[in-house]
Amino acid sequence: MTLTPKKITTLLFMSLLLVATTLVSAPSAFASTTVKKEFQLFSQKKGTDLRITYYMAKDSDKVTKQTAENRITYAALKKSAKTDNLDTIKAKLKKVQDSYNGVKGVKETLEFKGNYVLETVSINYKKADPNEVLALQGSQTDGNSQNKKIAYISYKLSAKTLKEQGYKAIKNGQFQTLQNLEE
């Protein structure tokens, strides 16, 4: 059989058609293997909107990445710090930020907005030591994990701890949003 330019073009077209058909008919073969689970602790009355997202491989309990996005009104910060001095509160938050940013695999930012602070935290557990992360101010553990060395962050234990603290599991990114926040 002699391959003419027309036959080569036809074969290439058929090959491309086969690849395209495979991609369309089997999207699960190319789907992401990362699972994302979201939680929120929300109180309009208290002026707090705390969001935590865990990322892990499908069918795994081992958290590979964790993010937090927290909006806290200055009124809530003043009440919890038991001071009306916003500069004192900002200085304390900056000190916490500095301790976070000294840890490998952890990034924390603070943005002081009109009447609230926006804190974002990202932890890459492929780089970060989970024991170092748990030692940071503001880290949360279940009572059994304190003072123990751990090999990884467990999604199941983390979710259980968050639910015990009042966090709600969020489906499809349907977070509640604080009203009356000023930029």
Short mmCIF file of N, CA and C in Angstrom, two decimals:
data_model
loop_
_atom_site.label_atom_id
_atom_site.label_comp_id
_atom_site.label_asym_id
_atom_site.label_seq_id
_atom_site.Cartn_x
_atom_site.Cartn_y
_atom_site.Cartn_z
N MET A 1 0.85 -1.18 0.00
CA MET A 1 0.00 0.00 0.00
C MET A 1 0.89 1.23 0.00
N THR A 2 0.63 2.13 -0.90
CA THR A 2 1.39 3.36 -1.04
C THR A 2 0.64 4.47 -0.33
N LEU A 3 1.39 5.23 0.49
CA LEU A 3 0.77 6.34 1.21
C LEU A 3 0.89 7.62 0.38
N THR A 4 -0.22 8.04 -0.09
CA THR A 4 -0.27 9.29 -0.84
C THR A 4 -0.54 10.42 0.15
N PRO A 5 -0.28 11.65 -0.24
CA PRO A 5 -0.57 12.78 0.66
C PRO A 5 -2.02 12.79 1.13
N LYS A 6 -2.93 12.39 0.26
CA LYS A 6 -4.35 12.36 0.66
C LYS A 6 -4.59 11.31 1.72
N LYS A 7 -3.97 10.12 1.59
CA LYS A 7 -4.13 9.05 2.58
C LYS A 7 -3.51 9.45 3.92
N ILE A 8 -2.35 10.14 3.87
CA ILE A 8 -1.69 10.60 5.10
C ILE A 8 -2.59 11.61 5.82
N THR A 9 -3.16 12.52 5.06
CA THR A 9 -4.06 13.51 5.64
C THR A 9 -5.27 12.82 6.27
N THR A 10 -5.81 11.83 5.59
CA THR A 10 -6.96 11.09 6.10
C THR A 10 -6.59 10.34 7.38
N LEU A 11 -5.42 9.71 7.41
CA LEU A 11 -4.97 8.98 8.61
C LEU A 11 -4.76 9.94 9.79
N LEU A 12 -4.14 11.07 9.51
CA LEU A 12 -3.94 12.06 10.59
C LEU A 12 -5.28 12.56 11.12
N PHE A 13 -6.19 12.83 10.21
CA PHE A 13 -7.51 13.30 10.63
C PHE A 13 -8.20 12.24 11.49
N MET A 14 -8.13 10.97 11.07
CA MET A 14 -8.76 9.88 11.83
C MET A 14 -8.10 9.72 13.21
N SER A 15 -6.77 9.90 13.25
CA SER A 15 -6.06 9.81 14.53
C SER A 15 -6.50 10.92 15.47
N LEU A 16 -6.58 12.14 14.94
CA LEU A 16 -7.02 13.27 15.76
C LEU A 16 -8.46 13.07 16.23
N LEU A 17 -9.29 12.55 15.34
CA LEU A 17 -10.68 12.28 15.70
C LEU A 17 -10.77 11.25 16.81
N LEU A 18 -9.92 10.20 16.75
CA LEU A 18 -9.89 9.16 17.78
C LEU A 18 -9.46 9.75 19.13
N VAL A 19 -8.42 10.60 19.12
CA VAL A 19 -7.95 11.24 20.36
C VAL A 19 -9.04 12.14 20.93
N ALA A 20 -9.67 12.94 20.07
CA ALA A 20 -10.73 13.84 20.54
C ALA A 20 -11.90 13.06 21.11
N THR A 21 -12.28 11.97 20.48
CA THR A 21 -13.37 11.13 20.97
C THR A 21 -13.02 10.54 22.33
N THR A 22 -11.78 10.11 22.49
CA THR A 22 -11.34 9.54 23.77
C THR A 22 -11.40 10.59 24.87
N LEU A 23 -10.94 11.80 24.57
CA LEU A 23 -10.96 12.86 25.58
C LEU A 23 -12.39 13.20 26.00
N VAL A 24 -13.30 13.26 25.06
CA VAL A 24 -14.69 13.62 25.36
C VAL A 24 -15.40 12.49 26.09
N SER A 25 -15.14 11.25 25.69
CA SER A 25 -15.89 10.13 26.27
C SER A 25 -15.31 9.65 27.58
N ALA A 26 -14.07 10.03 27.90
CA ALA A 26 -13.46 9.56 29.14
C ALA A 26 -12.85 10.70 29.93
N PRO A 27 -13.63 11.72 30.30
CA PRO A 27 -13.05 12.86 31.02
C PRO A 27 -12.52 12.47 32.39
N SER A 28 -13.07 11.42 33.00
CA SER A 28 -12.62 11.04 34.33
C SER A 28 -11.17 10.58 34.33
N ALA A 29 -10.69 10.09 33.19
CA ALA A 29 -9.30 9.66 33.11
C ALA A 29 -8.35 10.84 33.26
N PHE A 30 -8.83 12.04 32.96
CA PHE A 30 -7.99 13.23 33.03
C PHE A 30 -8.42 14.17 34.15
N ALA A 31 -9.34 13.74 34.99
CA ALA A 31 -9.85 14.58 36.08
C ALA A 31 -8.79 14.75 37.16
N SER A 32 -8.90 15.83 37.90
CA SER A 32 -7.98 16.11 38.98
C SER A 32 -8.09 15.06 40.07
N THR A 33 -6.97 14.75 40.66
CA THR A 33 -6.98 13.78 41.75
C THR A 33 -6.94 14.49 43.10
N THR A 34 -7.04 15.81 43.09
CA THR A 34 -7.05 16.58 44.33
C THR A 34 -8.47 16.88 44.76
N VAL A 35 -8.74 16.66 46.05
CA VAL A 35 -10.05 16.92 46.63
C VAL A 35 -9.94 18.15 47.52
N LYS A 36 -10.96 19.00 47.49
CA LYS A 36 -10.99 20.24 48.27
C LYS A 36 -12.18 20.17 49.22
N LYS A 37 -11.94 20.42 50.52
CA LYS A 37 -13.00 20.44 51.53
C LYS A 37 -12.95 21.76 52.28
N GLU A 38 -14.13 22.43 52.37
CA GLU A 38 -14.18 23.78 52.94
C GLU A 38 -15.04 23.81 54.22
N PHE A 39 -14.63 24.69 55.14
CA PHE A 39 -15.34 24.88 56.41
C PHE A 39 -15.43 26.37 56.71
N GLN A 40 -16.45 26.73 57.50
CA GLN A 40 -16.61 28.14 57.88
C GLN A 40 -17.15 28.23 59.30
N LEU A 41 -16.60 29.20 60.04
CA LEU A 41 -17.13 29.60 61.33
C LEU A 41 -17.57 31.04 61.13
N PHE A 42 -18.87 31.28 61.19
CA PHE A 42 -19.42 32.58 60.81
C PHE A 42 -20.33 33.11 61.91
N SER A 43 -20.19 34.41 62.20
CA SER A 43 -21.10 35.08 63.11
C SER A 43 -21.19 36.55 62.72
N GLN A 44 -22.34 36.92 62.18
CA GLN A 44 -22.56 38.33 61.84
C GLN A 44 -22.53 39.16 63.12
N LYS A 45 -23.15 38.64 64.17
CA LYS A 45 -23.23 39.36 65.44
C LYS A 45 -21.84 39.63 66.03
N LYS A 46 -20.96 38.62 65.96
CA LYS A 46 -19.61 38.78 66.51
C LYS A 46 -18.66 39.46 65.55
N GLY A 47 -19.02 39.52 64.26
CA GLY A 47 -18.17 40.16 63.27
C GLY A 47 -17.01 39.28 62.82
N THR A 48 -17.27 37.96 62.72
CA THR A 48 -16.22 37.04 62.32
C THR A 48 -16.67 36.14 61.17
N ASP A 49 -15.77 35.95 60.22
CA ASP A 49 -15.97 35.07 59.08
C ASP A 49 -14.65 34.33 58.87
N LEU A 50 -14.57 33.11 59.39
CA LEU A 50 -13.34 32.32 59.33
C LEU A 50 -13.56 31.15 58.38
N ARG A 51 -12.71 31.03 57.38
CA ARG A 51 -12.84 29.99 56.35
C ARG A 51 -11.56 29.18 56.26
N ILE A 52 -11.70 27.86 56.26
CA ILE A 52 -10.56 26.96 56.14
C ILE A 52 -10.83 25.98 55.01
N THR A 53 -9.83 25.78 54.17
CA THR A 53 -9.94 24.83 53.07
C THR A 53 -8.78 23.85 53.15
N TYR A 54 -9.12 22.56 53.04
CA TYR A 54 -8.12 21.49 53.02
C TYR A 54 -8.06 20.90 51.62
N TYR A 55 -6.85 20.55 51.20
CA TYR A 55 -6.63 19.88 49.93
C TYR A 55 -5.91 18.57 50.21
N MET A 56 -6.35 17.50 49.57
CA MET A 56 -5.70 16.21 49.74
C MET A 56 -5.91 15.38 48.48
N ALA A 57 -5.12 14.34 48.33
CA ALA A 57 -5.31 13.44 47.20
C ALA A 57 -6.62 12.68 47.40
N LYS A 58 -7.26 12.36 46.29
CA LYS A 58 -8.51 11.60 46.35
C LYS A 58 -8.27 10.30 47.12
N ASP A 59 -9.20 9.95 47.99
CA ASP A 59 -9.13 8.73 48.80
C ASP A 59 -7.96 8.73 49.78
N SER A 60 -7.52 9.91 50.21
CA SER A 60 -6.43 10.01 51.17
C SER A 60 -6.87 10.86 52.36
N ASP A 61 -6.29 10.58 53.50
CA ASP A 61 -6.55 11.35 54.72
C ASP A 61 -5.47 12.41 54.93
N LYS A 62 -4.41 12.36 54.15
CA LYS A 62 -3.24 13.22 54.33
C LYS A 62 -3.45 14.57 53.63
N VAL A 63 -3.51 15.64 54.43
CA VAL A 63 -3.68 16.99 53.90
C VAL A 63 -2.36 17.43 53.26
N THR A 64 -2.45 17.89 52.00
CA THR A 64 -1.24 18.36 51.30
C THR A 64 -1.13 19.88 51.32
N LYS A 65 -2.27 20.55 51.44
CA LYS A 65 -2.30 22.01 51.47
C LYS A 65 -3.49 22.45 52.31
N GLN A 66 -3.33 23.57 52.98
CA GLN A 66 -4.41 24.13 53.79
C GLN A 66 -4.38 25.65 53.59
N THR A 67 -5.56 26.23 53.41
CA THR A 67 -5.64 27.68 53.31
C THR A 67 -6.69 28.19 54.30
N ALA A 68 -6.52 29.41 54.71
CA ALA A 68 -7.50 30.07 55.57
C ALA A 68 -7.68 31.49 55.06
N GLU A 69 -8.92 31.93 55.10
CA GLU A 69 -9.24 33.31 54.74
C GLU A 69 -10.19 33.82 55.83
N ASN A 70 -9.70 34.76 56.60
CA ASN A 70 -10.44 35.24 57.76
C ASN A 70 -10.72 36.73 57.66
N ARG A 71 -11.98 37.08 57.88
CA ARG A 71 -12.38 38.49 57.97
C ARG A 71 -12.88 38.69 59.39
N ILE A 72 -12.26 39.66 60.06
CA ILE A 72 -12.63 39.94 61.45
C ILE A 72 -12.77 41.46 61.58
N THR A 73 -13.92 41.89 62.07
CA THR A 73 -14.13 43.33 62.23
C THR A 73 -13.25 43.87 63.34
N TYR A 74 -12.94 45.16 63.24
CA TYR A 74 -12.14 45.78 64.30
C TYR A 74 -12.88 45.72 65.63
N ALA A 75 -14.20 45.83 65.59
CA ALA A 75 -14.98 45.73 66.83
C ALA A 75 -14.75 44.37 67.49
N ALA A 76 -14.74 43.30 66.70
CA ALA A 76 -14.49 41.97 67.25
C ALA A 76 -13.08 41.85 67.79
N LEU A 77 -12.11 42.42 67.08
CA LEU A 77 -10.72 42.37 67.55
C LEU A 77 -10.55 43.14 68.86
N LYS A 78 -11.19 44.31 68.94
CA LYS A 78 -11.10 45.12 70.16
C LYS A 78 -11.71 44.37 71.34
N LYS A 79 -12.83 43.71 71.10
CA LYS A 79 -13.49 42.96 72.17
C LYS A 79 -12.62 41.79 72.64
N SER A 80 -12.04 41.04 71.69
CA SER A 80 -11.25 39.89 72.08
C SER A 80 -9.93 40.30 72.73
N ALA A 81 -9.35 41.43 72.29
CA ALA A 81 -8.09 41.91 72.87
C ALA A 81 -8.31 42.73 74.14
N LYS A 82 -9.57 43.05 74.41
CA LYS A 82 -9.94 43.84 75.59
C LYS A 82 -9.22 45.19 75.61
N THR A 83 -9.17 45.81 74.42
CA THR A 83 -8.59 47.14 74.30
C THR A 83 -9.26 47.86 73.13
N ASP A 84 -9.35 49.16 73.23
CA ASP A 84 -9.89 49.97 72.13
C ASP A 84 -8.77 50.53 71.25
N ASN A 85 -7.52 50.26 71.63
CA ASN A 85 -6.39 50.80 70.90
C ASN A 85 -6.09 49.92 69.68
N LEU A 86 -6.49 50.40 68.52
CA LEU A 86 -6.33 49.65 67.28
C LEU A 86 -4.85 49.47 66.92
N ASP A 87 -4.02 50.43 67.26
CA ASP A 87 -2.58 50.31 66.96
C ASP A 87 -1.96 49.16 67.75
N THR A 88 -2.40 48.97 69.00
CA THR A 88 -1.91 47.85 69.81
C THR A 88 -2.32 46.52 69.18
N ILE A 89 -3.56 46.45 68.72
CA ILE A 89 -4.07 45.23 68.08
C ILE A 89 -3.28 44.95 66.80
N LYS A 90 -3.07 45.96 65.98
CA LYS A 90 -2.31 45.80 64.74
C LYS A 90 -0.89 45.32 65.03
N ALA A 91 -0.26 45.85 66.06
CA ALA A 91 1.10 45.44 66.42
C ALA A 91 1.13 43.96 66.83
N LYS A 92 0.12 43.52 67.59
CA LYS A 92 0.05 42.11 67.98
C LYS A 92 -0.15 41.21 66.77
N LEU A 93 -1.01 41.64 65.84
CA LEU A 93 -1.25 40.85 64.63
C LEU A 93 0.00 40.77 63.77
N LYS A 94 0.73 41.86 63.67
CA LYS A 94 1.98 41.87 62.89
C LYS A 94 3.01 40.91 63.50
N LYS A 95 3.04 40.84 64.84
CA LYS A 95 3.96 39.93 65.52
C LYS A 95 3.62 38.48 65.19
N VAL A 96 2.34 38.15 65.18
CA VAL A 96 1.90 36.80 64.80
C VAL A 96 2.28 36.54 63.35
N GLN A 97 2.05 37.54 62.50
CA GLN A 97 2.38 37.40 61.07
C GLN A 97 3.86 37.09 60.89
N ASP A 98 4.71 37.78 61.61
CA ASP A 98 6.15 37.55 61.51
C ASP A 98 6.51 36.12 61.91
N SER A 99 5.86 35.58 62.94
CA SER A 99 6.17 34.21 63.35
C SER A 99 5.72 33.20 62.30
N TYR A 100 4.61 33.47 61.62
CA TYR A 100 4.13 32.58 60.56
C TYR A 100 5.09 32.59 59.38
N ASN A 101 5.50 33.77 58.97
CA ASN A 101 6.32 33.88 57.78
C ASN A 101 7.74 33.38 57.97
N GLY A 102 8.11 33.03 59.19
CA GLY A 102 9.41 32.43 59.43
C GLY A 102 9.41 30.92 59.29
N VAL A 103 8.27 30.33 58.95
CA VAL A 103 8.15 28.88 58.87
C VAL A 103 8.10 28.45 57.40
N LYS A 104 8.94 27.52 57.04
CA LYS A 104 9.00 27.01 55.67
C LYS A 104 7.66 26.42 55.25
N GLY A 105 7.18 26.82 54.07
CA GLY A 105 5.92 26.30 53.53
C GLY A 105 4.69 27.05 54.00
N VAL A 106 4.88 28.10 54.82
CA VAL A 106 3.75 28.87 55.37
C VAL A 106 3.85 30.31 54.90
N LYS A 107 2.71 30.83 54.45
CA LYS A 107 2.64 32.24 54.06
C LYS A 107 1.40 32.85 54.70
N GLU A 108 1.56 33.99 55.33
CA GLU A 108 0.44 34.67 55.99
C GLU A 108 0.50 36.14 55.62
N THR A 109 -0.67 36.69 55.25
CA THR A 109 -0.73 38.12 54.94
C THR A 109 -1.88 38.75 55.72
N LEU A 110 -1.71 40.02 56.01
CA LEU A 110 -2.74 40.81 56.68
C LEU A 110 -3.03 42.04 55.83
N GLU A 111 -4.31 42.32 55.66
CA GLU A 111 -4.71 43.55 54.98
C GLU A 111 -5.68 44.27 55.90
N PHE A 112 -5.32 45.49 56.27
CA PHE A 112 -6.18 46.29 57.14
C PHE A 112 -7.11 47.11 56.25
N LYS A 113 -8.39 46.78 56.31
CA LYS A 113 -9.40 47.41 55.46
C LYS A 113 -10.13 48.48 56.27
N GLY A 114 -11.21 49.01 55.71
CA GLY A 114 -11.98 50.07 56.36
C GLY A 114 -12.36 49.77 57.80
N ASN A 115 -13.12 48.70 58.04
CA ASN A 115 -13.54 48.37 59.40
C ASN A 115 -13.27 46.91 59.76
N TYR A 116 -12.35 46.27 59.03
CA TYR A 116 -12.01 44.88 59.33
C TYR A 116 -10.60 44.56 58.85
N VAL A 117 -10.10 43.42 59.31
CA VAL A 117 -8.81 42.93 58.83
C VAL A 117 -9.08 41.65 58.04
N LEU A 118 -8.35 41.48 56.94
CA LEU A 118 -8.42 40.27 56.13
C LEU A 118 -7.09 39.55 56.29
N GLU A 119 -7.16 38.35 56.82
CA GLU A 119 -5.97 37.53 56.99
C GLU A 119 -6.08 36.34 56.04
N THR A 120 -5.00 36.07 55.31
CA THR A 120 -4.95 34.88 54.48
C THR A 120 -3.71 34.08 54.89
N VAL A 121 -3.91 32.78 54.99
CA VAL A 121 -2.83 31.87 55.37
C VAL A 121 -2.83 30.73 54.37
N SER A 122 -1.65 30.37 53.92
CA SER A 122 -1.49 29.23 53.02
C SER A 122 -0.37 28.35 53.56
N ILE A 123 -0.67 27.05 53.69
CA ILE A 123 0.32 26.11 54.20
C ILE A 123 0.48 24.98 53.18
N ASN A 124 1.69 24.82 52.69
CA ASN A 124 2.01 23.75 51.76
C ASN A 124 2.71 22.66 52.57
N TYR A 125 1.99 21.56 52.85
CA TYR A 125 2.55 20.50 53.68
C TYR A 125 3.56 19.64 52.95
N LYS A 126 3.77 19.88 51.65
CA LYS A 126 4.86 19.20 50.95
C LYS A 126 6.18 19.85 51.34
N LYS A 127 6.11 21.10 51.83
CA LYS A 127 7.31 21.84 52.25
C LYS A 127 7.35 22.04 53.76
N ALA A 128 6.20 22.23 54.39
CA ALA A 128 6.15 22.57 55.82
C ALA A 128 6.19 21.33 56.70
N ASP A 129 6.81 21.47 57.85
CA ASP A 129 6.81 20.42 58.87
C ASP A 129 5.53 20.60 59.68
N PRO A 130 4.63 19.61 59.69
CA PRO A 130 3.36 19.77 60.41
C PRO A 130 3.55 20.08 61.89
N ASN A 131 4.62 19.60 62.50
CA ASN A 131 4.87 19.87 63.91
C ASN A 131 5.21 21.34 64.14
N GLU A 132 5.95 21.94 63.21
CA GLU A 132 6.24 23.38 63.29
C GLU A 132 4.96 24.19 63.14
N VAL A 133 4.12 23.77 62.20
CA VAL A 133 2.87 24.48 61.95
C VAL A 133 1.98 24.43 63.18
N LEU A 134 1.88 23.27 63.81
CA LEU A 134 1.02 23.13 64.98
C LEU A 134 1.52 23.94 66.17
N ALA A 135 2.80 24.29 66.17
CA ALA A 135 3.36 25.09 67.26
C ALA A 135 3.05 26.58 67.10
N LEU A 136 2.56 26.99 65.92
CA LEU A 136 2.27 28.39 65.67
C LEU A 136 1.07 28.87 66.48
N GLN A 137 1.10 30.13 66.85
CA GLN A 137 -0.03 30.74 67.55
C GLN A 137 -1.25 30.70 66.63
N GLY A 138 -2.38 30.27 67.17
CA GLY A 138 -3.61 30.21 66.40
C GLY A 138 -3.88 28.85 65.79
N SER A 139 -2.88 27.94 65.82
CA SER A 139 -3.10 26.60 65.30
C SER A 139 -4.04 25.86 66.24
N GLN A 140 -4.85 24.99 65.64
CA GLN A 140 -5.84 24.26 66.42
C GLN A 140 -5.56 22.77 66.32
N THR A 141 -5.63 22.08 67.46
CA THR A 141 -5.46 20.63 67.46
C THR A 141 -6.53 20.01 68.33
N ASP A 142 -6.72 18.72 68.11
CA ASP A 142 -7.58 18.01 69.05
C ASP A 142 -6.76 17.75 70.31
N GLY A 143 -7.37 17.46 71.40
CA GLY A 143 -6.67 17.27 72.67
C GLY A 143 -5.65 16.16 72.65
N ASN A 144 -5.84 15.14 71.80
CA ASN A 144 -4.93 14.00 71.76
C ASN A 144 -3.64 14.29 71.00
N SER A 145 -3.62 15.31 70.16
CA SER A 145 -2.45 15.58 69.33
C SER A 145 -1.44 16.48 70.00
N GLN A 146 -1.84 17.15 71.06
CA GLN A 146 -0.94 18.08 71.71
C GLN A 146 0.27 17.34 72.27
N ASN A 147 1.45 17.97 72.11
CA ASN A 147 2.71 17.45 72.63
C ASN A 147 3.13 16.12 72.02
N LYS A 148 2.60 15.74 70.85
CA LYS A 148 3.00 14.52 70.16
C LYS A 148 3.55 14.89 68.80
N LYS A 149 4.57 14.18 68.37
CA LYS A 149 5.09 14.37 67.02
C LYS A 149 4.15 13.67 66.05
N ILE A 150 3.86 14.34 64.95
CA ILE A 150 2.97 13.74 63.95
C ILE A 150 3.67 13.70 62.60
N ALA A 151 3.28 12.74 61.77
CA ALA A 151 3.88 12.58 60.45
C ALA A 151 3.17 13.42 59.39
N TYR A 152 1.88 13.65 59.59
CA TYR A 152 1.11 14.42 58.61
C TYR A 152 -0.15 14.97 59.27
N ILE A 153 -0.81 15.90 58.58
CA ILE A 153 -2.07 16.46 59.05
C ILE A 153 -3.19 15.57 58.54
N SER A 154 -3.99 15.06 59.44
CA SER A 154 -5.10 14.18 59.09
C SER A 154 -6.34 15.01 58.79
N TYR A 155 -6.92 14.81 57.62
CA TYR A 155 -8.15 15.52 57.28
C TYR A 155 -9.28 15.10 58.23
N LYS A 156 -9.41 13.82 58.49
CA LYS A 156 -10.52 13.34 59.34
C LYS A 156 -10.45 13.95 60.73
N LEU A 157 -9.26 13.97 61.33
CA LEU A 157 -9.12 14.58 62.66
C LEU A 157 -9.33 16.08 62.62
N SER A 158 -8.83 16.72 61.56
CA SER A 158 -8.99 18.17 61.41
C SER A 158 -10.47 18.54 61.28
N ALA A 159 -11.19 17.80 60.43
CA ALA A 159 -12.62 18.07 60.24
C ALA A 159 -13.39 17.86 61.53
N LYS A 160 -13.06 16.81 62.26
CA LYS A 160 -13.73 16.53 63.54
C LYS A 160 -13.49 17.67 64.53
N THR A 161 -12.25 18.12 64.63
CA THR A 161 -11.91 19.22 65.54
C THR A 161 -12.64 20.50 65.16
N LEU A 162 -12.67 20.83 63.87
CA LEU A 162 -13.36 22.04 63.43
C LEU A 162 -14.85 21.97 63.74
N LYS A 163 -15.47 20.85 63.49
CA LYS A 163 -16.90 20.70 63.76
C LYS A 163 -17.18 20.84 65.26
N GLU A 164 -16.29 20.30 66.09
CA GLU A 164 -16.45 20.44 67.55
C GLU A 164 -16.34 21.91 67.98
N GLN A 165 -15.61 22.70 67.21
CA GLN A 165 -15.44 24.12 67.52
C GLN A 165 -16.52 25.00 66.89
N GLY A 166 -17.47 24.38 66.19
CA GLY A 166 -18.59 25.13 65.63
C GLY A 166 -18.50 25.43 64.14
N TYR A 167 -17.43 25.00 63.48
CA TYR A 167 -17.31 25.20 62.04
C TYR A 167 -18.34 24.33 61.32
N LYS A 168 -18.80 24.82 60.19
CA LYS A 168 -19.75 24.09 59.35
C LYS A 168 -19.06 23.71 58.04
N ALA A 169 -19.33 22.50 57.56
CA ALA A 169 -18.82 22.08 56.25
C ALA A 169 -19.56 22.88 55.18
N ILE A 170 -18.84 23.32 54.18
CA ILE A 170 -19.40 24.15 53.10
C ILE A 170 -19.39 23.33 51.82
N LYS A 171 -20.51 23.37 51.13
CA LYS A 171 -20.63 22.67 49.85
C LYS A 171 -20.63 23.70 48.72
N ASN A 172 -19.92 23.40 47.66
CA ASN A 172 -19.91 24.22 46.44
C ASN A 172 -19.57 25.69 46.68
N GLY A 173 -18.72 25.99 47.65
CA GLY A 173 -18.29 27.36 47.89
C GLY A 173 -19.36 28.30 48.38
N GLN A 174 -20.42 27.77 48.98
CA GLN A 174 -21.56 28.58 49.43
C GLN A 174 -21.32 29.16 50.83
N PHE A 175 -20.34 30.05 50.95
CA PHE A 175 -20.00 30.68 52.22
C PHE A 175 -21.00 31.80 52.54
N GLN A 176 -21.21 32.02 53.84
CA GLN A 176 -21.94 33.21 54.27
C GLN A 176 -20.95 34.37 54.23
N THR A 177 -21.49 35.59 54.10
CA THR A 177 -20.63 36.77 53.98
C THR A 177 -21.05 37.81 55.00
N LEU A 178 -20.06 38.40 55.67
CA LEU A 178 -20.36 39.47 56.61
C LEU A 178 -20.94 40.66 55.87
N GLN A 179 -21.96 41.26 56.46
CA GLN A 179 -22.59 42.45 55.89
C GLN A 179 -21.91 43.68 56.48
N ASN A 180 -22.01 44.79 55.78
CA ASN A 180 -21.52 46.10 56.24
C ASN A 180 -20.01 46.17 56.43
N LEU A 181 -19.27 45.44 55.60
CA LEU A 181 -17.82 45.57 55.64
C LEU A 181 -17.42 46.73 54.73
N GLU A 182 -16.58 47.58 55.26
CA GLU A 182 -16.12 48.75 54.49
C GLU A 182 -14.71 48.50 53.99
N GLU A 183 -14.51 48.76 52.73
CA GLU A 183 -13.16 48.62 52.16
C GLU A 183 -12.38 49.80 52.59
#
